Amino acid sequence: GESSCESPWTVAKLSPTLSWLDPPHSVEDACKGCVRRALAYPLYRTLALSKRVLADVASILSKGRASVLRALLRIRALFADGQRYLFNTLFIDDYLCWLQSLSDASAKKKLETLAAKLRKETEVFQKQATGWNLASLEKEAMEDLEAAPPPPA
């Protein structure tokens, strides 16, 4: 898709690694962190959309090194201007160098393995995995919505 002036904020905010300098210890932790942030910050917050984003990331990973490099370079360009340029120095540049330093066979194997783990985690990810009581929050939101007066005509 196309980027906007909000794109750097969105990428940085949805990534626990970039927003809190807290890298995940597993694919499960990465999914949990990203989904929690996707349900807390953006305008559109649904579990289905969050899972779709995870599936898109798995698709990019499964397409190989060139696709991942292209995605990282787009992120790098988003962060090049403004206050988020340090993310390139701290993370993105290292990811780019590491990925390019791998042999073709090694990169393919690592990316396919990561894509498979991410697909599996996305398929089994449930509301309870966020650690939040989403069912209760959804119920309260629906009650508030039903109790609200109708908008003026």
mmCIF file with all atom_site columns, C-alpha atoms in Angstrom:
data_model
loop_
_atom_site.group_PDB
_atom_site.id
_atom_site.type_symbol
_atom_site.label_atom_id
_atom_site.label_alt_id
_atom_site.label_comp_id
_atom_site.label_asym_id
_atom_site.label_entity_id
_atom_site.label_seq_id
_atom_site.pdbx_PDB_ins_code
_atom_site.Cartn_x
_atom_site.Cartn_y
_atom_site.Cartn_z
_atom_site.occupancy
_atom_site.B_iso_or_equiv
_atom_site.pdbx_formal_charge
_atom_site.auth_seq_id
_atom_site.auth_comp_id
_atom_site.auth_asym_id
_atom_site.auth_atom_id
_atom_site.pdbx_PDB_model_num
ATOM 1   C CA . GLY A 1 1   ? 0.000   0.000   0.000  1.00 0.00 ? 1   GLY A CA 1
ATOM 2   C CA . GLU A 1 2   ? 0.843   3.626   -0.037 1.00 0.00 ? 2   GLU A CA 1
ATOM 3   C CA . SER A 1 3   ? 2.379   5.430   2.894  1.00 0.00 ? 3   SER A CA 1
ATOM 4   C CA . SER A 1 4   ? 1.132   8.619   4.518  1.00 0.00 ? 4   SER A CA 1
ATOM 5   C CA . CYS A 1 5   ? 2.404   11.094  7.077  1.00 0.00 ? 5   CYS A CA 1
ATOM 6   C CA . GLU A 1 6   ? 1.066   8.715   9.748  1.00 0.00 ? 6   GLU A CA 1
ATOM 7   C CA . SER A 1 7   ? 2.961   5.661   8.461  1.00 0.00 ? 7   SER A CA 1
ATOM 8   C CA . PRO A 1 8   ? 6.149   6.127   10.516 1.00 0.00 ? 8   PRO A CA 1
ATOM 9   C CA . TRP A 1 9   ? 4.071   6.578   13.674 1.00 0.00 ? 9   TRP A CA 1
ATOM 10  C CA . THR A 1 10  ? 1.993   3.495   12.872 1.00 0.00 ? 10  THR A CA 1
ATOM 11  C CA . VAL A 1 11  ? 4.980   1.237   12.188 1.00 0.00 ? 11  VAL A CA 1
ATOM 12  C CA . ALA A 1 12  ? 6.822   2.401   15.299 1.00 0.00 ? 12  ALA A CA 1
ATOM 13  C CA . LYS A 1 13  ? 3.754   2.234   17.542 1.00 0.00 ? 13  LYS A CA 1
ATOM 14  C CA . LEU A 1 14  ? 2.682   -1.266  16.492 1.00 0.00 ? 14  LEU A CA 1
ATOM 15  C CA . SER A 1 15  ? 6.151   -2.730  16.994 1.00 0.00 ? 15  SER A CA 1
ATOM 16  C CA . PRO A 1 16  ? 7.066   -3.434  20.630 1.00 0.00 ? 16  PRO A CA 1
ATOM 17  C CA . THR A 1 17  ? 10.712  -3.614  19.574 1.00 0.00 ? 17  THR A CA 1
ATOM 18  C CA . LEU A 1 18  ? 10.665  -0.112  18.114 1.00 0.00 ? 18  LEU A CA 1
ATOM 19  C CA . SER A 1 19  ? 8.355   1.557   20.609 1.00 0.00 ? 19  SER A CA 1
ATOM 20  C CA . TRP A 1 20  ? 9.883   0.135   23.804 1.00 0.00 ? 20  TRP A CA 1
ATOM 21  C CA . LEU A 1 21  ? 13.182  -1.321  22.551 1.00 0.00 ? 21  LEU A CA 1
ATOM 22  C CA . ASP A 1 22  ? 11.843  -4.657  23.763 1.00 0.00 ? 22  ASP A CA 1
ATOM 23  C CA . PRO A 1 23  ? 12.597  -7.447  21.274 1.00 0.00 ? 23  PRO A CA 1
ATOM 24  C CA . PRO A 1 24  ? 10.413  -10.557 21.543 1.00 0.00 ? 24  PRO A CA 1
ATOM 25  C CA . HIS A 1 25  ? 11.842  -13.860 22.739 1.00 0.00 ? 25  HIS A CA 1
ATOM 26  C CA . SER A 1 26  ? 9.618   -16.011 20.538 1.00 0.00 ? 26  SER A CA 1
ATOM 27  C CA . VAL A 1 27  ? 7.196   -15.812 17.633 1.00 0.00 ? 27  VAL A CA 1
ATOM 28  C CA . GLU A 1 28  ? 4.357   -16.140 20.157 1.00 0.00 ? 28  GLU A CA 1
ATOM 29  C CA . ASP A 1 29  ? 5.665   -13.120 22.097 1.00 0.00 ? 29  ASP A CA 1
ATOM 30  C CA . ALA A 1 30  ? 6.009   -11.129 18.867 1.00 0.00 ? 30  ALA A CA 1
ATOM 31  C CA . CYS A 1 31  ? 2.411   -11.907 17.864 1.00 0.00 ? 31  CYS A CA 1
ATOM 32  C CA . LYS A 1 32  ? 1.067   -11.106 21.313 1.00 0.00 ? 32  LYS A CA 1
ATOM 33  C CA . GLY A 1 33  ? 2.916   -7.794  21.478 1.00 0.00 ? 33  GLY A CA 1
ATOM 34  C CA . CYS A 1 34  ? 1.893   -6.681  18.006 1.00 0.00 ? 34  CYS A CA 1
ATOM 35  C CA . VAL A 1 35  ? -1.752  -7.684  18.419 1.00 0.00 ? 35  VAL A CA 1
ATOM 36  C CA . ARG A 1 36  ? -2.005  -5.983  21.811 1.00 0.00 ? 36  ARG A CA 1
ATOM 37  C CA . ARG A 1 37  ? -0.577  -2.787  20.360 1.00 0.00 ? 37  ARG A CA 1
ATOM 38  C CA . ALA A 1 38  ? -2.849  -3.078  17.290 1.00 0.00 ? 38  ALA A CA 1
ATOM 39  C CA . LEU A 1 39  ? -5.862  -3.350  19.602 1.00 0.00 ? 39  LEU A CA 1
ATOM 40  C CA . ALA A 1 40  ? -4.767  -0.395  21.723 1.00 0.00 ? 40  ALA A CA 1
ATOM 41  C CA . TYR A 1 41  ? -3.487  2.360   19.423 1.00 0.00 ? 41  TYR A CA 1
ATOM 42  C CA . PRO A 1 42  ? -4.845  2.668   15.855 1.00 0.00 ? 42  PRO A CA 1
ATOM 43  C CA . LEU A 1 43  ? -8.194  4.022   14.777 1.00 0.00 ? 43  LEU A CA 1
ATOM 44  C CA . TYR A 1 44  ? -9.390  0.638   13.494 1.00 0.00 ? 44  TYR A CA 1
ATOM 45  C CA . ARG A 1 45  ? -8.927  -2.031  16.169 1.00 0.00 ? 45  ARG A CA 1
ATOM 46  C CA . THR A 1 46  ? -10.142 -5.539  15.527 1.00 0.00 ? 46  THR A CA 1
ATOM 47  C CA . LEU A 1 47  ? -8.641  -8.926  16.186 1.00 0.00 ? 47  LEU A CA 1
ATOM 48  C CA . ALA A 1 48  ? -9.502  -10.020 12.645 1.00 0.00 ? 48  ALA A CA 1
ATOM 49  C CA . LEU A 1 49  ? -7.551  -7.104  11.142 1.00 0.00 ? 49  LEU A CA 1
ATOM 50  C CA . SER A 1 50  ? -4.618  -7.796  13.460 1.00 0.00 ? 50  SER A CA 1
ATOM 51  C CA . LYS A 1 51  ? -4.545  -11.442 12.426 1.00 0.00 ? 51  LYS A CA 1
ATOM 52  C CA . ARG A 1 52  ? -4.735  -10.403 8.767  1.00 0.00 ? 52  ARG A CA 1
ATOM 53  C CA . VAL A 1 53  ? -1.658  -8.214  9.246  1.00 0.00 ? 53  VAL A CA 1
ATOM 54  C CA . LEU A 1 54  ? 0.204   -11.156 10.799 1.00 0.00 ? 54  LEU A CA 1
ATOM 55  C CA . ALA A 1 55  ? -0.805  -13.298 7.820  1.00 0.00 ? 55  ALA A CA 1
ATOM 56  C CA . ASP A 1 56  ? 0.487   -10.598 5.449  1.00 0.00 ? 56  ASP A CA 1
ATOM 57  C CA . VAL A 1 57  ? 3.821   -10.561 7.286  1.00 0.00 ? 57  VAL A CA 1
ATOM 58  C CA . ALA A 1 58  ? 4.025   -14.359 6.964  1.00 0.00 ? 58  ALA A CA 1
ATOM 59  C CA . SER A 1 59  ? 3.318   -13.979 3.243  1.00 0.00 ? 59  SER A CA 1
ATOM 60  C CA . ILE A 1 60  ? 6.153   -11.459 2.832  1.00 0.00 ? 60  ILE A CA 1
ATOM 61  C CA . LEU A 1 61  ? 8.522   -13.765 4.730  1.00 0.00 ? 61  LEU A CA 1
ATOM 62  C CA . SER A 1 62  ? 7.566   -16.766 2.616  1.00 0.00 ? 62  SER A CA 1
ATOM 63  C CA . LYS A 1 63  ? 8.276   -14.864 -0.617 1.00 0.00 ? 63  LYS A CA 1
ATOM 64  C CA . GLY A 1 64  ? 11.944  -14.771 0.275  1.00 0.00 ? 64  GLY A CA 1
ATOM 65  C CA . ARG A 1 65  ? 14.811  -12.451 0.917  1.00 0.00 ? 65  ARG A CA 1
ATOM 66  C CA . ALA A 1 66  ? 14.012  -9.930  -1.830 1.00 0.00 ? 66  ALA A CA 1
ATOM 67  C CA . SER A 1 67  ? 10.503  -9.302  -0.474 1.00 0.00 ? 67  SER A CA 1
ATOM 68  C CA . VAL A 1 68  ? 11.723  -8.932  3.090  1.00 0.00 ? 68  VAL A CA 1
ATOM 69  C CA . LEU A 1 69  ? 14.515  -6.582  2.002  1.00 0.00 ? 69  LEU A CA 1
ATOM 70  C CA . ARG A 1 70  ? 12.014  -4.520  0.005  1.00 0.00 ? 70  ARG A CA 1
ATOM 71  C CA . ALA A 1 71  ? 9.730   -4.230  3.058  1.00 0.00 ? 71  ALA A CA 1
ATOM 72  C CA . LEU A 1 72  ? 12.612  -3.292  5.355  1.00 0.00 ? 72  LEU A CA 1
ATOM 73  C CA . LEU A 1 73  ? 13.864  -0.693  2.875  1.00 0.00 ? 73  LEU A CA 1
ATOM 74  C CA . ARG A 1 74  ? 10.386  0.866   2.749  1.00 0.00 ? 74  ARG A CA 1
ATOM 75  C CA . ILE A 1 75  ? 10.368  1.039   6.543  1.00 0.00 ? 75  ILE A CA 1
ATOM 76  C CA . ARG A 1 76  ? 13.877  2.507   6.472  1.00 0.00 ? 76  ARG A CA 1
ATOM 77  C CA . ALA A 1 77  ? 12.695  5.214   4.064  1.00 0.00 ? 77  ALA A CA 1
ATOM 78  C CA . LEU A 1 78  ? 9.743   6.024   6.357  1.00 0.00 ? 78  LEU A CA 1
ATOM 79  C CA . PHE A 1 79  ? 12.112  6.515   9.283  1.00 0.00 ? 79  PHE A CA 1
ATOM 80  C CA . ALA A 1 80  ? 14.768  8.429   7.319  1.00 0.00 ? 80  ALA A CA 1
ATOM 81  C CA . ASP A 1 81  ? 13.191  11.818  8.013  1.00 0.00 ? 81  ASP A CA 1
ATOM 82  C CA . GLY A 1 82  ? 11.986  13.113  11.335 1.00 0.00 ? 82  GLY A CA 1
ATOM 83  C CA . GLN A 1 83  ? 12.534  11.929  14.849 1.00 0.00 ? 83  GLN A CA 1
ATOM 84  C CA . ARG A 1 84  ? 12.467  8.201   14.139 1.00 0.00 ? 84  ARG A CA 1
ATOM 85  C CA . TYR A 1 85  ? 15.717  8.079   12.144 1.00 0.00 ? 85  TYR A CA 1
ATOM 86  C CA . LEU A 1 86  ? 17.445  6.408   15.093 1.00 0.00 ? 86  LEU A CA 1
ATOM 87  C CA . PHE A 1 87  ? 15.335  3.285   14.570 1.00 0.00 ? 87  PHE A CA 1
ATOM 88  C CA . ASN A 1 88  ? 17.269  2.763   11.343 1.00 0.00 ? 88  ASN A CA 1
ATOM 89  C CA . THR A 1 89  ? 20.571  2.939   13.191 1.00 0.00 ? 89  THR A CA 1
ATOM 90  C CA . LEU A 1 90  ? 19.416  0.787   16.104 1.00 0.00 ? 90  LEU A CA 1
ATOM 91  C CA . PHE A 1 91  ? 17.459  -1.905  14.249 1.00 0.00 ? 91  PHE A CA 1
ATOM 92  C CA . ILE A 1 92  ? 16.611  -1.648  10.564 1.00 0.00 ? 92  ILE A CA 1
ATOM 93  C CA . ASP A 1 93  ? 20.171  -1.272  9.239  1.00 0.00 ? 93  ASP A CA 1
ATOM 94  C CA . ASP A 1 94  ? 21.295  -4.303  11.263 1.00 0.00 ? 94  ASP A CA 1
ATOM 95  C CA . TYR A 1 95  ? 18.375  -6.386  9.977  1.00 0.00 ? 95  TYR A CA 1
ATOM 96  C CA . LEU A 1 96  ? 19.233  -5.386  6.409  1.00 0.00 ? 96  LEU A CA 1
ATOM 97  C CA . CYS A 1 97  ? 22.934  -6.243  6.824  1.00 0.00 ? 97  CYS A CA 1
ATOM 98  C CA . TRP A 1 98  ? 22.181  -9.547  8.543  1.00 0.00 ? 98  TRP A CA 1
ATOM 99  C CA . LEU A 1 99  ? 19.712  -10.649 5.895  1.00 0.00 ? 99  LEU A CA 1
ATOM 100 C CA . GLN A 1 100 ? 22.108  -9.794  3.081  1.00 0.00 ? 100 GLN A CA 1
ATOM 101 C CA . SER A 1 101 ? 24.992  -11.587 4.797  1.00 0.00 ? 101 SER A CA 1
ATOM 102 C CA . LEU A 1 102 ? 23.198  -14.950 4.747  1.00 0.00 ? 102 LEU A CA 1
ATOM 103 C CA . SER A 1 103 ? 23.754  -17.425 1.958  1.00 0.00 ? 103 SER A CA 1
ATOM 104 C CA . ASP A 1 104 ? 20.790  -17.955 -0.351 1.00 0.00 ? 104 ASP A CA 1
ATOM 105 C CA . ALA A 1 105 ? 20.071  -21.381 1.148  1.00 0.00 ? 105 ALA A CA 1
ATOM 106 C CA . SER A 1 106 ? 20.361  -20.141 4.718  1.00 0.00 ? 106 SER A CA 1
ATOM 107 C CA . ALA A 1 107 ? 18.134  -17.102 4.107  1.00 0.00 ? 107 ALA A CA 1
ATOM 108 C CA . LYS A 1 108 ? 15.516  -19.241 2.397  1.00 0.00 ? 108 LYS A CA 1
ATOM 109 C CA . LYS A 1 109 ? 15.496  -21.779 5.234  1.00 0.00 ? 109 LYS A CA 1
ATOM 110 C CA . LYS A 1 110 ? 15.347  -19.167 8.018  1.00 0.00 ? 110 LYS A CA 1
ATOM 111 C CA . LEU A 1 111 ? 12.610  -17.127 6.348  1.00 0.00 ? 111 LEU A CA 1
ATOM 112 C CA . GLU A 1 112 ? 10.509  -20.189 5.481  1.00 0.00 ? 112 GLU A CA 1
ATOM 113 C CA . THR A 1 113 ? 10.844  -21.467 9.054  1.00 0.00 ? 113 THR A CA 1
ATOM 114 C CA . LEU A 1 114 ? 9.851   -18.091 10.483 1.00 0.00 ? 114 LEU A CA 1
ATOM 115 C CA . ALA A 1 115 ? 6.923   -17.781 8.057  1.00 0.00 ? 115 ALA A CA 1
ATOM 116 C CA . ALA A 1 116 ? 5.656   -21.249 9.013  1.00 0.00 ? 116 ALA A CA 1
ATOM 117 C CA . LYS A 1 117 ? 5.884   -20.453 12.737 1.00 0.00 ? 117 LYS A CA 1
ATOM 118 C CA . LEU A 1 118 ? 4.108   -17.147 12.198 1.00 0.00 ? 118 LEU A CA 1
ATOM 119 C CA . ARG A 1 119 ? 1.324   -18.792 10.153 1.00 0.00 ? 119 ARG A CA 1
ATOM 120 C CA . LYS A 1 120 ? 0.819   -21.423 12.844 1.00 0.00 ? 120 LYS A CA 1
ATOM 121 C CA . GLU A 1 121 ? 0.753   -18.833 15.623 1.00 0.00 ? 121 GLU A CA 1
ATOM 122 C CA . THR A 1 122 ? -1.682  -16.649 13.661 1.00 0.00 ? 122 THR A CA 1
ATOM 123 C CA . GLU A 1 123 ? -4.064  -19.578 13.132 1.00 0.00 ? 123 GLU A CA 1
ATOM 124 C CA . VAL A 1 124 ? -4.230  -20.483 16.815 1.00 0.00 ? 124 VAL A CA 1
ATOM 125 C CA . PHE A 1 125 ? -4.155  -16.929 18.191 1.00 0.00 ? 125 PHE A CA 1
ATOM 126 C CA . GLN A 1 126 ? -7.264  -16.259 20.275 1.00 0.00 ? 126 GLN A CA 1
ATOM 127 C CA . LYS A 1 127 ? -8.531  -13.282 22.258 1.00 0.00 ? 127 LYS A CA 1
ATOM 128 C CA . GLN A 1 128 ? -7.310  -14.863 25.490 1.00 0.00 ? 128 GLN A CA 1
ATOM 129 C CA . ALA A 1 129 ? -3.716  -14.837 24.183 1.00 0.00 ? 129 ALA A CA 1
ATOM 130 C CA . THR A 1 130 ? -3.602  -11.043 24.542 1.00 0.00 ? 130 THR A CA 1
ATOM 131 C CA . GLY A 1 131 ? -3.761  -11.377 28.313 1.00 0.00 ? 131 GLY A CA 1
ATOM 132 C CA . TRP A 1 132 ? -6.642  -8.904  28.332 1.00 0.00 ? 132 TRP A CA 1
ATOM 133 C CA . ASN A 1 133 ? -10.265 -9.677  29.134 1.00 0.00 ? 133 ASN A CA 1
ATOM 134 C CA . LEU A 1 134 ? -11.455 -8.699  25.660 1.00 0.00 ? 134 LEU A CA 1
ATOM 135 C CA . ALA A 1 135 ? -14.826 -10.406 26.008 1.00 0.00 ? 135 ALA A CA 1
ATOM 136 C CA . SER A 1 136 ? -15.658 -8.224  29.017 1.00 0.00 ? 136 SER A CA 1
ATOM 137 C CA . LEU A 1 137 ? -14.359 -5.083  27.306 1.00 0.00 ? 137 LEU A CA 1
ATOM 138 C CA . GLU A 1 138 ? -16.408 -5.835  24.189 1.00 0.00 ? 138 GLU A CA 1
ATOM 139 C CA . LYS A 1 139 ? -19.521 -6.429  26.296 1.00 0.00 ? 139 LYS A CA 1
ATOM 140 C CA . GLU A 1 140 ? -19.062 -3.110  28.106 1.00 0.00 ? 140 GLU A CA 1
ATOM 141 C CA . ALA A 1 141 ? -18.513 -1.275  24.820 1.00 0.00 ? 141 ALA A CA 1
ATOM 142 C CA . MET A 1 142 ? -21.695 -2.752  23.356 1.00 0.00 ? 142 MET A CA 1
ATOM 143 C CA . GLU A 1 143 ? -23.672 -1.785  26.474 1.00 0.00 ? 143 GLU A CA 1
ATOM 144 C CA . ASP A 1 144 ? -22.330 1.782   26.258 1.00 0.00 ? 144 ASP A CA 1
ATOM 145 C CA . LEU A 1 145 ? -23.168 1.908   22.553 1.00 0.00 ? 145 LEU A CA 1
ATOM 146 C CA . GLU A 1 146 ? -26.735 0.698   23.181 1.00 0.00 ? 146 GLU A CA 1
ATOM 147 C CA . ALA A 1 147 ? -27.209 3.166   26.045 1.00 0.00 ? 147 ALA A CA 1
ATOM 148 C CA . ALA A 1 148 ? -25.967 6.143   24.042 1.00 0.00 ? 148 ALA A CA 1
ATOM 149 C CA . PRO A 1 149 ? -28.580 8.491   22.622 1.00 0.00 ? 149 PRO A CA 1
ATOM 150 C CA . PRO A 1 150 ? -29.083 8.300   18.857 1.00 0.00 ? 150 PRO A CA 1
ATOM 151 C CA . PRO A 1 151 ? -27.165 10.840  16.790 1.00 0.00 ? 151 PRO A CA 1
ATOM 152 C CA . PRO A 1 152 ? -29.118 13.918  15.685 1.00 0.00 ? 152 PRO A CA 1
ATOM 153 C CA . ALA A 1 153 ? -30.715 13.668  12.261 1.00 0.00 ? 153 ALA A CA 1
#
